[in-house]
Structure formats: structure tokens, C-alpha cells
Short mmCIF file of C-alpha atoms in Angstrom, two decimals:
data_model
loop_
_atom_site.label_atom_id
_atom_site.label_comp_id
_atom_site.label_asym_id
_atom_site.label_seq_id
_atom_site.Cartn_x
_atom_site.Cartn_y
_atom_site.Cartn_z
CA VAL A 514 -16.89 -17.25 5.32
CA LEU A 515 -16.07 -20.73 6.59
CA SER A 516 -17.59 -23.74 4.79
CA HIS A 517 -17.57 -27.37 5.88
CA VAL A 518 -17.26 -29.66 2.85
CA ARG A 519 -17.55 -33.43 3.03
CA VAL A 520 -16.82 -35.72 0.08
CA ALA A 521 -18.18 -39.27 -0.06
CA ALA A 522 -19.22 -41.91 -2.58
CA SER A 523 -22.87 -41.50 -1.62
CA PRO A 524 -24.94 -39.14 0.56
CA GLU A 525 -25.91 -42.01 2.86
CA THR A 526 -22.35 -42.31 4.17
CA ILE A 527 -22.33 -38.71 5.42
CA HIS A 528 -23.80 -38.59 8.91
CA ALA A 529 -22.92 -35.01 9.88
CA VAL A 530 -22.76 -31.78 7.95
CA ARG A 531 -20.13 -30.11 10.11
CA ILE A 532 -16.59 -31.43 10.46
CA ALA A 533 -15.63 -32.50 13.97
CA SER A 534 -12.72 -30.97 15.86
CA GLY A 535 -9.39 -32.15 14.49
CA ASP A 536 -11.04 -34.16 11.73
CA ALA A 537 -10.43 -32.02 8.62
CA ARG A 538 -8.30 -33.61 5.92
CA LEU A 539 -7.76 -30.35 4.03
CA LEU A 540 -7.89 -26.69 4.94
CA LEU A 541 -8.34 -24.80 1.67
CA GLY A 542 -7.64 -21.35 3.06
CA CYS A 543 -8.59 -18.71 0.51
CA ASP A 544 -8.26 -16.01 3.19
CA LEU A 545 -5.45 -15.98 5.75
CA VAL A 546 -7.47 -14.25 8.49
CA VAL A 547 -10.30 -16.80 8.30
CA SER A 548 -7.84 -19.69 7.98
CA ALA A 549 -6.26 -18.75 11.31
CA SER A 550 -9.56 -18.16 13.09
CA GLY A 551 -10.36 -20.20 16.17
CA GLU A 552 -13.12 -22.15 14.46
CA ALA A 553 -10.96 -23.08 11.46
CA VAL A 554 -7.91 -24.02 13.54
CA SER A 555 -10.03 -26.21 15.81
CA LYS A 556 -10.72 -28.54 12.85
CA LEU A 557 -7.03 -29.14 12.17
CA ARG A 558 -4.76 -31.88 13.53
CA PRO A 559 -1.01 -32.48 13.09
CA GLY A 560 -0.28 -35.48 10.89
CA HIS A 561 -3.90 -35.60 9.71
CA THR A 562 -4.65 -32.25 8.08
CA GLN A 563 -2.96 -30.68 5.08
CA ALA A 564 -3.40 -26.91 4.57
CA ILE A 565 -3.13 -24.85 1.39
CA VAL A 566 -3.42 -21.19 2.40
CA ASN A 567 -3.59 -17.97 0.41
CA SER A 568 -0.97 -15.66 1.96
CA HIS A 569 -2.34 -12.53 0.29
CA GLN A 570 -2.87 -9.76 2.84
CA THR A 571 -6.50 -8.64 2.83
CA ILE A 572 -6.84 -5.72 5.23
CA THR A 573 -9.85 -5.90 7.54
CA GLY A 574 -12.26 -3.06 8.34
CA ASP A 575 -10.22 -2.23 11.44
CA PHE A 576 -7.72 -0.46 9.17
CA THR A 577 -10.26 2.31 8.49
CA ARG A 578 -10.22 3.14 12.18
CA ASN A 579 -6.51 2.61 12.79
CA PRO A 580 -4.24 3.52 9.82
CA ASP A 581 -1.20 2.28 11.76
CA LEU A 582 -2.67 -1.20 12.03
CA ALA A 583 -0.11 -3.82 10.96
CA PHE A 584 -1.37 -6.94 9.22
CA PRO A 585 -0.46 -9.81 11.58
CA GLU A 586 0.78 -12.10 8.81
CA GLN A 587 3.41 -13.93 10.85
CA ALA A 588 1.09 -14.60 13.77
CA LEU A 589 -1.70 -15.85 11.50
CA SER A 590 0.64 -18.06 9.48
CA ARG A 591 2.17 -19.45 12.65
CA ALA A 592 -1.28 -20.32 14.05
CA VAL A 593 -2.07 -22.44 10.99
CA ALA A 594 1.39 -24.02 10.87
CA ASN A 595 1.25 -24.99 14.54
CA ALA A 596 -2.20 -26.53 14.10
CA VAL A 597 -1.18 -28.84 11.24
CA GLY A 598 2.37 -29.57 12.34
CA GLN A 599 5.67 -29.49 10.48
CA GLY A 600 5.32 -29.85 6.72
CA GLY A 601 1.55 -29.71 6.86
CA VAL A 602 0.97 -26.29 5.30
CA GLU A 603 1.83 -24.58 2.04
CA PHE A 604 1.41 -20.81 1.60
CA LEU A 605 1.11 -19.00 -1.73
CA ASP A 606 -0.09 -15.58 -2.87
CA ALA A 607 -2.99 -17.00 -4.84
CA THR A 608 -4.77 -13.64 -5.12
CA GLY A 609 -1.73 -11.95 -6.62
CA LEU A 610 -1.11 -14.79 -9.07
CA ALA A 611 -4.74 -15.25 -10.10
CA THR A 612 -5.30 -11.53 -10.55
CA GLY A 613 -2.14 -11.19 -12.63
CA LEU A 614 -3.10 -14.11 -14.84
CA LEU A 615 -6.81 -13.48 -15.27
CA GLY A 616 -7.26 -9.81 -14.39
CA ASP A 617 -9.70 -10.40 -11.54
CA SER A 618 -9.22 -11.48 -7.92
CA LEU A 619 -12.44 -13.53 -8.21
CA ALA A 620 -10.27 -16.18 -9.85
CA THR A 621 -8.56 -16.83 -6.50
CA ASN A 622 -10.87 -19.54 -5.20
CA LEU A 623 -10.79 -21.75 -8.31
CA PHE A 624 -7.04 -21.16 -8.57
CA MET A 625 -6.67 -22.44 -5.00
CA LEU A 626 -8.86 -25.44 -5.76
CA GLY A 627 -6.72 -26.29 -8.80
CA PHE A 628 -3.55 -26.02 -6.72
CA ALA A 629 -4.93 -28.31 -4.02
CA TYR A 630 -6.22 -30.77 -6.61
CA GLN A 631 -2.81 -31.05 -8.26
CA ARG A 632 -1.31 -31.71 -4.85
CA GLY A 633 -3.61 -34.74 -4.56
CA LEU A 634 -5.67 -33.26 -1.73
CA VAL A 635 -9.09 -33.11 -3.41
CA PRO A 636 -10.71 -36.57 -3.77
CA VAL A 637 -12.78 -35.60 -6.81
CA SER A 638 -11.77 -36.03 -10.45
CA ALA A 639 -10.79 -33.05 -12.61
CA GLU A 640 -13.57 -34.05 -15.00
CA ALA A 641 -16.15 -33.84 -12.21
CA ILE A 642 -14.88 -30.42 -11.13
CA ASP A 643 -14.99 -29.22 -14.74
CA ARG A 644 -18.57 -30.50 -15.07
CA ALA A 645 -19.53 -28.70 -11.85
CA ILE A 646 -18.12 -25.45 -13.22
CA GLU A 647 -20.15 -25.97 -16.40
CA LEU A 648 -23.37 -26.77 -14.53
CA ASN A 649 -22.92 -23.70 -12.33
CA GLY A 650 -23.15 -21.63 -15.52
CA ALA A 651 -21.31 -18.56 -14.18
CA ALA A 652 -18.15 -17.37 -15.96
CA VAL A 653 -17.48 -20.93 -17.10
CA ASP A 654 -14.41 -20.26 -19.24
CA PHE A 655 -12.97 -17.88 -16.66
CA ASN A 656 -13.32 -20.43 -13.84
CA ARG A 657 -11.94 -23.26 -15.96
CA ARG A 658 -8.83 -21.24 -16.74
CA ALA A 659 -8.43 -20.32 -13.07
CA PHE A 660 -8.57 -24.00 -12.11
CA ARG A 661 -6.01 -24.95 -14.76
CA TRP A 662 -3.64 -22.15 -13.74
CA GLY A 663 -3.85 -23.36 -10.14
CA ARG A 664 -2.84 -26.85 -11.28
CA ARG A 665 0.10 -25.42 -13.21
CA ALA A 666 1.21 -23.41 -10.18
CA ALA A 667 1.42 -26.61 -8.13
CA ILE A 668 3.87 -28.01 -10.69
CA ASP A 669 5.97 -24.93 -11.48
CA ARG A 670 5.10 -21.94 -9.35
CA ASP A 671 8.03 -19.86 -10.60
CA LEU A 672 6.91 -20.22 -14.19
CA VAL A 673 3.34 -19.24 -13.32
CA ALA A 674 4.55 -16.28 -11.26
CA ALA A 675 6.64 -15.07 -14.21
CA ARG A 676 3.54 -15.17 -16.42
CA ALA A 677 1.35 -13.54 -13.78
CA ILE A 678 3.63 -10.71 -12.73
CA PRO A 679 6.38 -10.09 -15.30
CA PRO A 680 9.13 -7.70 -14.13
CA GLU A 681 7.99 -4.97 -16.52
CA ALA A 682 4.48 -4.98 -15.01
CA MET A 683 5.70 -3.54 -11.71
CA PRO A 684 6.75 0.13 -11.84
CA ALA A 685 10.10 0.86 -10.22
CA THR A 686 8.30 3.22 -7.83
CA HIS A 687 6.46 0.24 -6.32
CA ARG A 688 9.68 -1.54 -5.35
CA LEU A 689 10.85 -1.09 -1.76
CA SER A 690 14.34 0.27 -1.17
CA GLU A 691 16.81 -2.24 0.27
CA THR A 692 19.33 0.11 1.90
CA LEU A 693 19.34 3.53 3.56
CA ASP A 694 21.46 4.93 0.75
CA GLU A 695 18.84 3.77 -1.73
CA VAL A 696 16.05 5.29 0.37
CA ILE A 697 17.79 8.66 0.22
CA ALA A 698 18.91 8.47 -3.42
CA ARG A 699 15.45 7.59 -4.71
CA ARG A 700 13.90 10.48 -2.83
CA VAL A 701 16.51 12.92 -4.07
CA GLU A 702 15.74 11.81 -7.62
CA PHE A 703 11.99 12.11 -7.04
CA LEU A 704 12.24 15.64 -5.63
CA SER A 705 14.32 16.70 -8.63
CA ARG A 706 11.41 15.69 -10.85
CA TYR A 707 8.85 17.03 -8.38
CA GLN A 708 10.37 20.54 -8.35
CA ASN A 709 14.03 20.96 -9.35
CA THR A 710 17.61 20.09 -8.44
CA ALA A 711 17.91 22.83 -5.83
CA TYR A 712 14.85 21.50 -4.01
CA ALA A 713 16.34 18.00 -3.99
CA VAL A 714 19.69 19.34 -2.73
CA ARG A 715 17.86 21.07 0.12
CA TYR A 716 16.40 17.73 1.13
CA GLY A 717 19.69 15.85 0.78
CA GLY A 718 21.55 18.45 2.78
CA TRP A 719 19.32 18.04 5.82
CA VAL A 720 19.48 14.27 5.66
CA GLU A 721 23.27 14.32 5.53
CA ARG A 722 23.44 16.73 8.50
CA ILE A 723 21.32 14.35 10.53
CA ARG A 724 23.37 11.40 9.36
CA ALA A 725 26.60 13.03 10.48
CA ALA A 726 25.16 14.01 13.86
CA GLU A 727 23.82 10.50 14.45
CA ALA A 728 27.11 8.88 13.45
CA ALA A 729 28.92 11.09 15.95
CA ALA A 730 26.45 10.38 18.77
CA ILE A 731 25.81 6.66 18.18
CA PRO A 732 28.16 5.11 15.61
CA GLY A 733 26.46 2.41 13.57
CA ASN A 734 22.90 3.45 14.41
CA THR A 735 20.87 4.90 11.51
CA ALA A 736 17.33 4.92 12.93
CA LEU A 737 17.18 8.71 13.10
CA THR A 738 18.59 9.19 9.60
CA ASP A 739 16.12 6.71 8.15
CA THR A 740 13.23 8.41 9.93
CA VAL A 741 14.24 11.89 8.77
CA ALA A 742 14.79 10.67 5.20
CA ARG A 743 11.19 9.47 5.09
CA ALA A 744 9.52 12.21 7.13
CA LEU A 745 11.18 15.20 5.46
CA PHE A 746 10.43 13.72 2.05
CA LYS A 747 6.79 13.27 3.00
CA LEU A 748 6.54 16.97 3.88
CA MET A 749 8.47 18.24 0.87
CA ALA A 750 6.62 16.07 -1.68
CA TYR A 751 3.13 17.28 -0.71
CA LYS A 752 0.66 16.45 -3.46
CA ASP A 753 -0.60 19.77 -4.83
CA GLU A 754 -2.22 20.57 -8.18
CA TYR A 755 1.09 20.61 -10.05
CA GLU A 756 2.10 17.22 -8.69
CA VAL A 757 -1.26 15.62 -9.46
CA ALA A 758 -0.93 16.89 -13.02
CA ARG A 759 2.65 15.59 -13.30
CA LEU A 760 1.78 12.13 -12.00
CA TYR A 761 -1.13 11.76 -14.41
CA THR A 762 0.93 12.81 -17.44
CA ASP A 763 4.48 11.55 -16.84
CA GLY A 764 3.66 8.43 -18.86
CA ASP A 765 3.62 5.76 -16.18
CA PHE A 766 -0.08 6.13 -15.31
CA LEU A 767 -1.31 5.86 -18.89
CA LYS A 768 0.99 2.90 -19.60
CA ARG A 769 -0.46 1.00 -16.65
CA VAL A 770 -4.00 1.81 -17.75
CA ALA A 771 -3.24 0.53 -21.26
CA ARG A 772 -1.80 -2.71 -19.83
CA GLN A 773 -4.88 -3.33 -17.72
CA PHE A 774 -7.69 -2.43 -20.13
CA GLU A 775 -8.36 -3.30 -23.75
CA GLY A 776 -10.80 -2.08 -26.34
CA ASP A 777 -12.72 1.18 -26.42
CA TYR A 778 -12.52 2.29 -22.79
CA LYS A 779 -13.10 5.83 -21.49
CA LEU A 780 -11.05 7.43 -18.75
CA LYS A 781 -12.87 9.37 -16.03
CA ILE A 782 -11.10 11.23 -13.24
CA HIS A 783 -12.76 12.48 -10.05
CA LEU A 784 -11.28 15.67 -8.62
CA ALA A 785 -12.11 18.44 -6.15
CA PRO A 786 -9.95 21.42 -7.26
CA PRO A 787 -9.87 23.87 -4.32
CA LEU A 788 -10.35 26.95 -6.51
CA VAL A 789 -13.45 25.75 -8.38
CA ALA A 790 -14.98 22.83 -6.46
CA ASP A 791 -18.30 23.27 -4.67
CA ARG A 792 -18.62 22.61 -0.97
CA ASP A 793 -21.03 20.20 0.64
CA ALA A 794 -23.72 22.21 2.40
CA ALA A 795 -23.81 19.85 5.37
CA THR A 796 -20.11 19.22 5.97
CA GLY A 797 -18.44 22.20 4.31
CA HIS A 798 -16.00 19.84 2.60
CA LEU A 799 -15.11 20.10 -1.08
CA LYS A 800 -17.13 17.87 -3.38
CA LYS A 801 -15.53 15.89 -6.17
CA ARG A 802 -16.82 16.01 -9.72
CA GLU A 803 -16.13 13.88 -12.73
CA TYR A 804 -13.79 14.96 -15.52
CA GLY A 805 -13.32 13.24 -18.87
CA PRO A 806 -10.04 12.41 -20.65
CA ARG A 807 -9.68 15.96 -21.95
CA ILE A 808 -8.57 17.01 -18.47
CA LEU A 809 -5.24 15.37 -19.32
CA THR A 810 -4.53 18.19 -21.78
CA ALA A 811 -4.92 20.71 -18.98
CA PHE A 812 -2.77 18.52 -16.75
CA ARG A 813 0.08 18.58 -19.26
CA VAL A 814 0.08 22.36 -19.25
CA LEU A 815 -0.19 22.52 -15.47
CA ALA A 816 2.66 20.03 -14.97
CA ARG A 817 4.99 22.32 -16.93
CA LEU A 818 4.10 25.20 -14.60
CA LYS A 819 5.45 23.51 -11.47
CA PHE A 820 8.25 26.12 -11.34
CA LEU A 821 5.56 28.52 -10.03
CA ARG A 822 5.07 26.39 -6.91
CA GLY A 823 5.56 28.51 -3.79
CA THR A 824 6.17 31.75 -5.72
CA ALA A 825 4.06 34.92 -5.80
CA PHE A 826 2.56 33.68 -9.08
CA ASP A 827 1.34 30.37 -7.61
CA ILE A 828 -2.45 30.83 -7.59
CA PHE A 829 -2.92 27.42 -5.94
CA GLY A 830 -0.40 28.20 -3.22
CA ARG A 831 -2.55 30.93 -1.71
CA THR A 832 -5.02 28.54 -0.10
CA GLU A 833 -4.79 27.87 3.62
CA GLU A 834 -3.97 24.22 2.98
CA ARG A 835 -1.00 24.98 0.72
CA ARG A 836 0.34 27.63 3.10
CA ALA A 837 0.16 25.14 5.95
CA GLU A 838 2.02 22.53 3.91
CA ARG A 839 4.87 24.90 3.10
CA GLN A 840 5.06 26.13 6.70
CA ALA A 841 5.24 22.53 7.93
CA ILE A 842 8.48 22.07 5.96
CA VAL A 843 10.02 25.19 7.50
CA ASP A 844 8.95 24.14 11.00
CA TYR A 845 10.36 20.65 10.55
CA GLU A 846 13.68 22.01 9.32
CA ALA A 847 13.85 24.13 12.47
CA ARG A 848 13.13 21.02 14.52
CA LEU A 849 15.93 19.16 12.72
CA GLY A 850 18.30 21.99 13.53
CA GLU A 851 17.39 21.63 17.19
CA ILE A 852 17.93 17.87 17.05
CA THR A 853 21.34 18.08 15.41
CA ALA A 854 22.50 20.66 17.95
CA ALA A 855 21.60 18.55 21.00
CA LEU A 856 21.72 14.91 19.82
CA THR A 857 23.41 12.46 22.21
CA ALA A 858 23.12 8.75 22.92
CA ALA A 859 20.88 9.58 25.90
CA ASP A 860 18.25 11.47 23.89
CA HIS A 861 18.51 9.47 20.65
CA ALA A 862 15.26 7.51 21.12
CA ASP A 863 13.37 10.73 21.88
CA ALA A 864 14.90 12.33 18.80
CA VAL A 865 13.68 9.47 16.60
CA ALA A 866 10.16 9.78 17.99
CA LEU A 867 10.19 13.54 17.49
CA ALA A 868 11.52 13.26 13.94
CA ALA A 869 8.79 10.74 13.05
CA VAL A 870 5.85 13.06 13.82
CA PRO A 871 5.24 14.12 10.18
CA LEU A 872 4.60 10.49 9.26
CA ASP A 873 1.31 10.81 11.15
CA ILE A 874 0.04 13.49 8.74
CA ARG A 875 -2.00 11.45 6.26
CA GLY A 876 -4.83 12.06 3.86
CA PHE A 877 -5.96 15.10 1.89
CA GLY A 878 -8.12 18.14 2.50
CA HIS A 879 -9.98 18.26 5.79
CA ILE A 880 -8.67 14.81 6.80
CA LYS A 881 -5.09 15.95 6.39
CA GLU A 882 -5.79 19.17 8.28
CA ALA A 883 -7.19 17.25 11.26
CA ASN A 884 -4.16 14.96 11.27
CA ARG A 885 -1.83 17.97 10.99
CA LEU A 886 -3.34 19.59 14.09
CA ARG A 887 -2.96 16.35 16.05
CA ALA A 888 0.62 16.07 14.85
CA GLN A 889 1.37 19.61 16.04
CA ALA A 890 0.20 18.76 19.54
CA LYS A 891 2.24 15.54 19.50
CA ASP A 892 5.29 17.44 18.24
CA ALA A 893 5.08 19.94 21.10
CA ALA A 894 4.88 17.18 23.72
CA LEU A 895 7.74 15.17 22.23
CA ALA A 896 9.88 18.30 21.84
CA GLU A 897 9.60 18.95 25.57
CA ARG A 898 10.58 15.36 26.30
CA PHE A 899 13.55 15.59 23.93
CA ARG A 900 14.75 18.81 25.55
CA ALA A 901 14.45 17.29 28.99
CA ALA A 902 16.53 14.30 27.91
CA ALA A 903 19.04 16.56 26.20
CA GLY A 904 19.15 18.98 29.10
CA THR A 905 18.42 22.01 26.89
CA PRO A 906 15.98 24.88 27.51
CA ALA A 907 12.72 25.22 25.59
CA LEU A 908 13.14 26.75 22.16
CA ALA A 909 10.61 28.55 20.03
CA ALA A 910 10.73 26.00 17.24
CA GLU A 911 6.99 25.41 17.00
#
């Protein structure tokens, strides 16, 4: 949505509804994609326009068709910055701040207005804006607080950010690793909790073998090690019934729910357990059903039974999906053995591409199965290319 807003002492002095090209005094960009659109940018002029833009990344509908789509934040930000000139734009994650402060992203727009007002860019008094919020009659107190928080952010953004997103509100699992060693260490720790120490050692052993082979072939390059650390973990940490139960009952989930909701709320969980779920007559896919909070009791029992995973007593592991997930780990380990045996500087790029194939396997159920089949075909093609670069004969690693 793009709105043209003119402010004047009287209606008679406004002769056009739309703002002419290069004539905007303020771009109040509540959405980065719209702010960088051709129509919005055409209204901006260096030295004339000031821009306050929400940097929060709102993924467009294209992501549903292309899961590898990267949000073009830098290109969008650069388009706005170039249009207003040096010093003419200020970016802030208004959605993140407003949601953290008021619990709802709908506070973003009034938060942005308050920020721009405090910067002296809105030629209307705070009293008039407050009266407009009152006359609008919708969530009056909520919108007033959003406006005031925006004003505070313009004065001391760090203080507002600390109130909006305190360090304890972000689980450690949501923080990105800063080094390769941290990437590996965090995954080793996770797999120990996922299954056991031996399982984690199995993972760490393969990563270290790859690391040693890469260091010998191309000293200083860690692209292959980083790729294997992520791809092998993705395969080994497949989300089965035991893992779903563990994640719901390890304490973190319920703590975050309690922080977000107050009062007498009721927890409902939608699941499609393979052993008991009905199938859709038209698609053949499993249908989800709703479970109440008592399912958490069953989850606690199930989480303690994770030692059965992959054994003869694993009733969930007998499904075709679980068998395929376990086989994918074995196949990938065989592929890693092939890579370590033939890795050179000449075939390094092909090795990285081949090692990254499991990262394409996304989703659950029938979606994951379709992606797995596509990944198998991609793996076979890349394996042939790797062998050609390495000068080795075809191996039966598929």
C-alpha cells in the first residue's frame, strides 16, 4: 500500500491529491519492499526528502514458490538511500521493536509515525495526532502507546530496544553461530540431547575427517567443512516423534508461551501422527487433528523413550518415511567417504556442491519426500561431475 499524504493549513491550499515526482518531504516507509518500489522512489529527491524506513524483513509471496529466495535487503535499502542522498534516510527495525514492546506488529505504523514526529518530520502537533487516534476509536490506548514508544525510540533507541527485546527473551538456539568451531560445537551438543553422546561423536568424527581433508587440499579454506557440518546435522537431527515430544517438553517452549500470553489461556497442538492420523481421501496425505494440553503428558513419556530410536523396538521407525531418513544418513556418510578419498584443489568446488545436497531436503511428510527424491537426482548428477573433476571411476555410493 502506498499513500500520498499532504498537510496544509487549509484544504483550499491543496491543489493535487498525489505528490509530484521528487516533491515528497518525507517517506514514512513502514515496509521496505514498498519503500523501494519504483513509484515510491520516484517521489524522492536528494536534499529535499527525508526517509524513515522500517528495515524489518517481510517475506513476499514469492518465497512460497522459491524457498531459496533471499530477501534483497541491501539492494532495497540502497535504492532508498540513493534516492534521498547522503544522510537522508534512517533505517530501524520498527516491527521488531513495536512487537516486542506491545505484543502485536500492528503497532508498527504508529510507532513509525511517533519516530518521525520526534525527528521533526511531521508538521502536525502531537496533540492533534492524539486527538485523531481518539476520534478513530480503534484500539485507542494501544495506538497512543505505540506513538509514544516511537517518540522515545527517536531519542534513545538503545534503551527502547533493551525494553523491547531483553537478552533473556531470545533463546540461545535462535542466536547465529559466529565461527565454524561454534557451528560444530553447538550441533554436537544438540545431537547429544537429541539422541546420546555416541550419536554426537559420530557426527563430530565425520566433520573432523572432512576438515582434515580440506585443510590438506586447500589450506585456509573451510567452505566444505562448514557445508558438511550443516548438511550432516540436518540429516542426523530429523524431526521424528521422539524429537517433537522432546522439543515440546524440554522447558523452553512452555517458558516462551508463558512470556507471551497471560491469563487463562488454553494450549492446542495440531498434529498428524503417522500411526493414527487419517488420510485425506482426495490427496492421500495425512490430516492433522487438534490435541489439548494433556498431550504434553504423553510427550514427556515419549521424550524419555528416545533411546528406542532406530532400534527393533522403535514402532515409529518402521514407517517408510523414517526408514528413508535413516538411510539418507548412511548414504551421505558414504558420499563423505568418497569426497575425503578424492578431494583436491581442482575438485573442491564440486565437492562443496555435492556435500550441500541434503540442505535441499525441506519440509515434512509428502513435501519432504518429494524434495528427497529431487535431491537424490541432484546428488547423482553432482557425484558424476565430482568424479570427473577428481579423475576417479564411478562408485556405487548412491
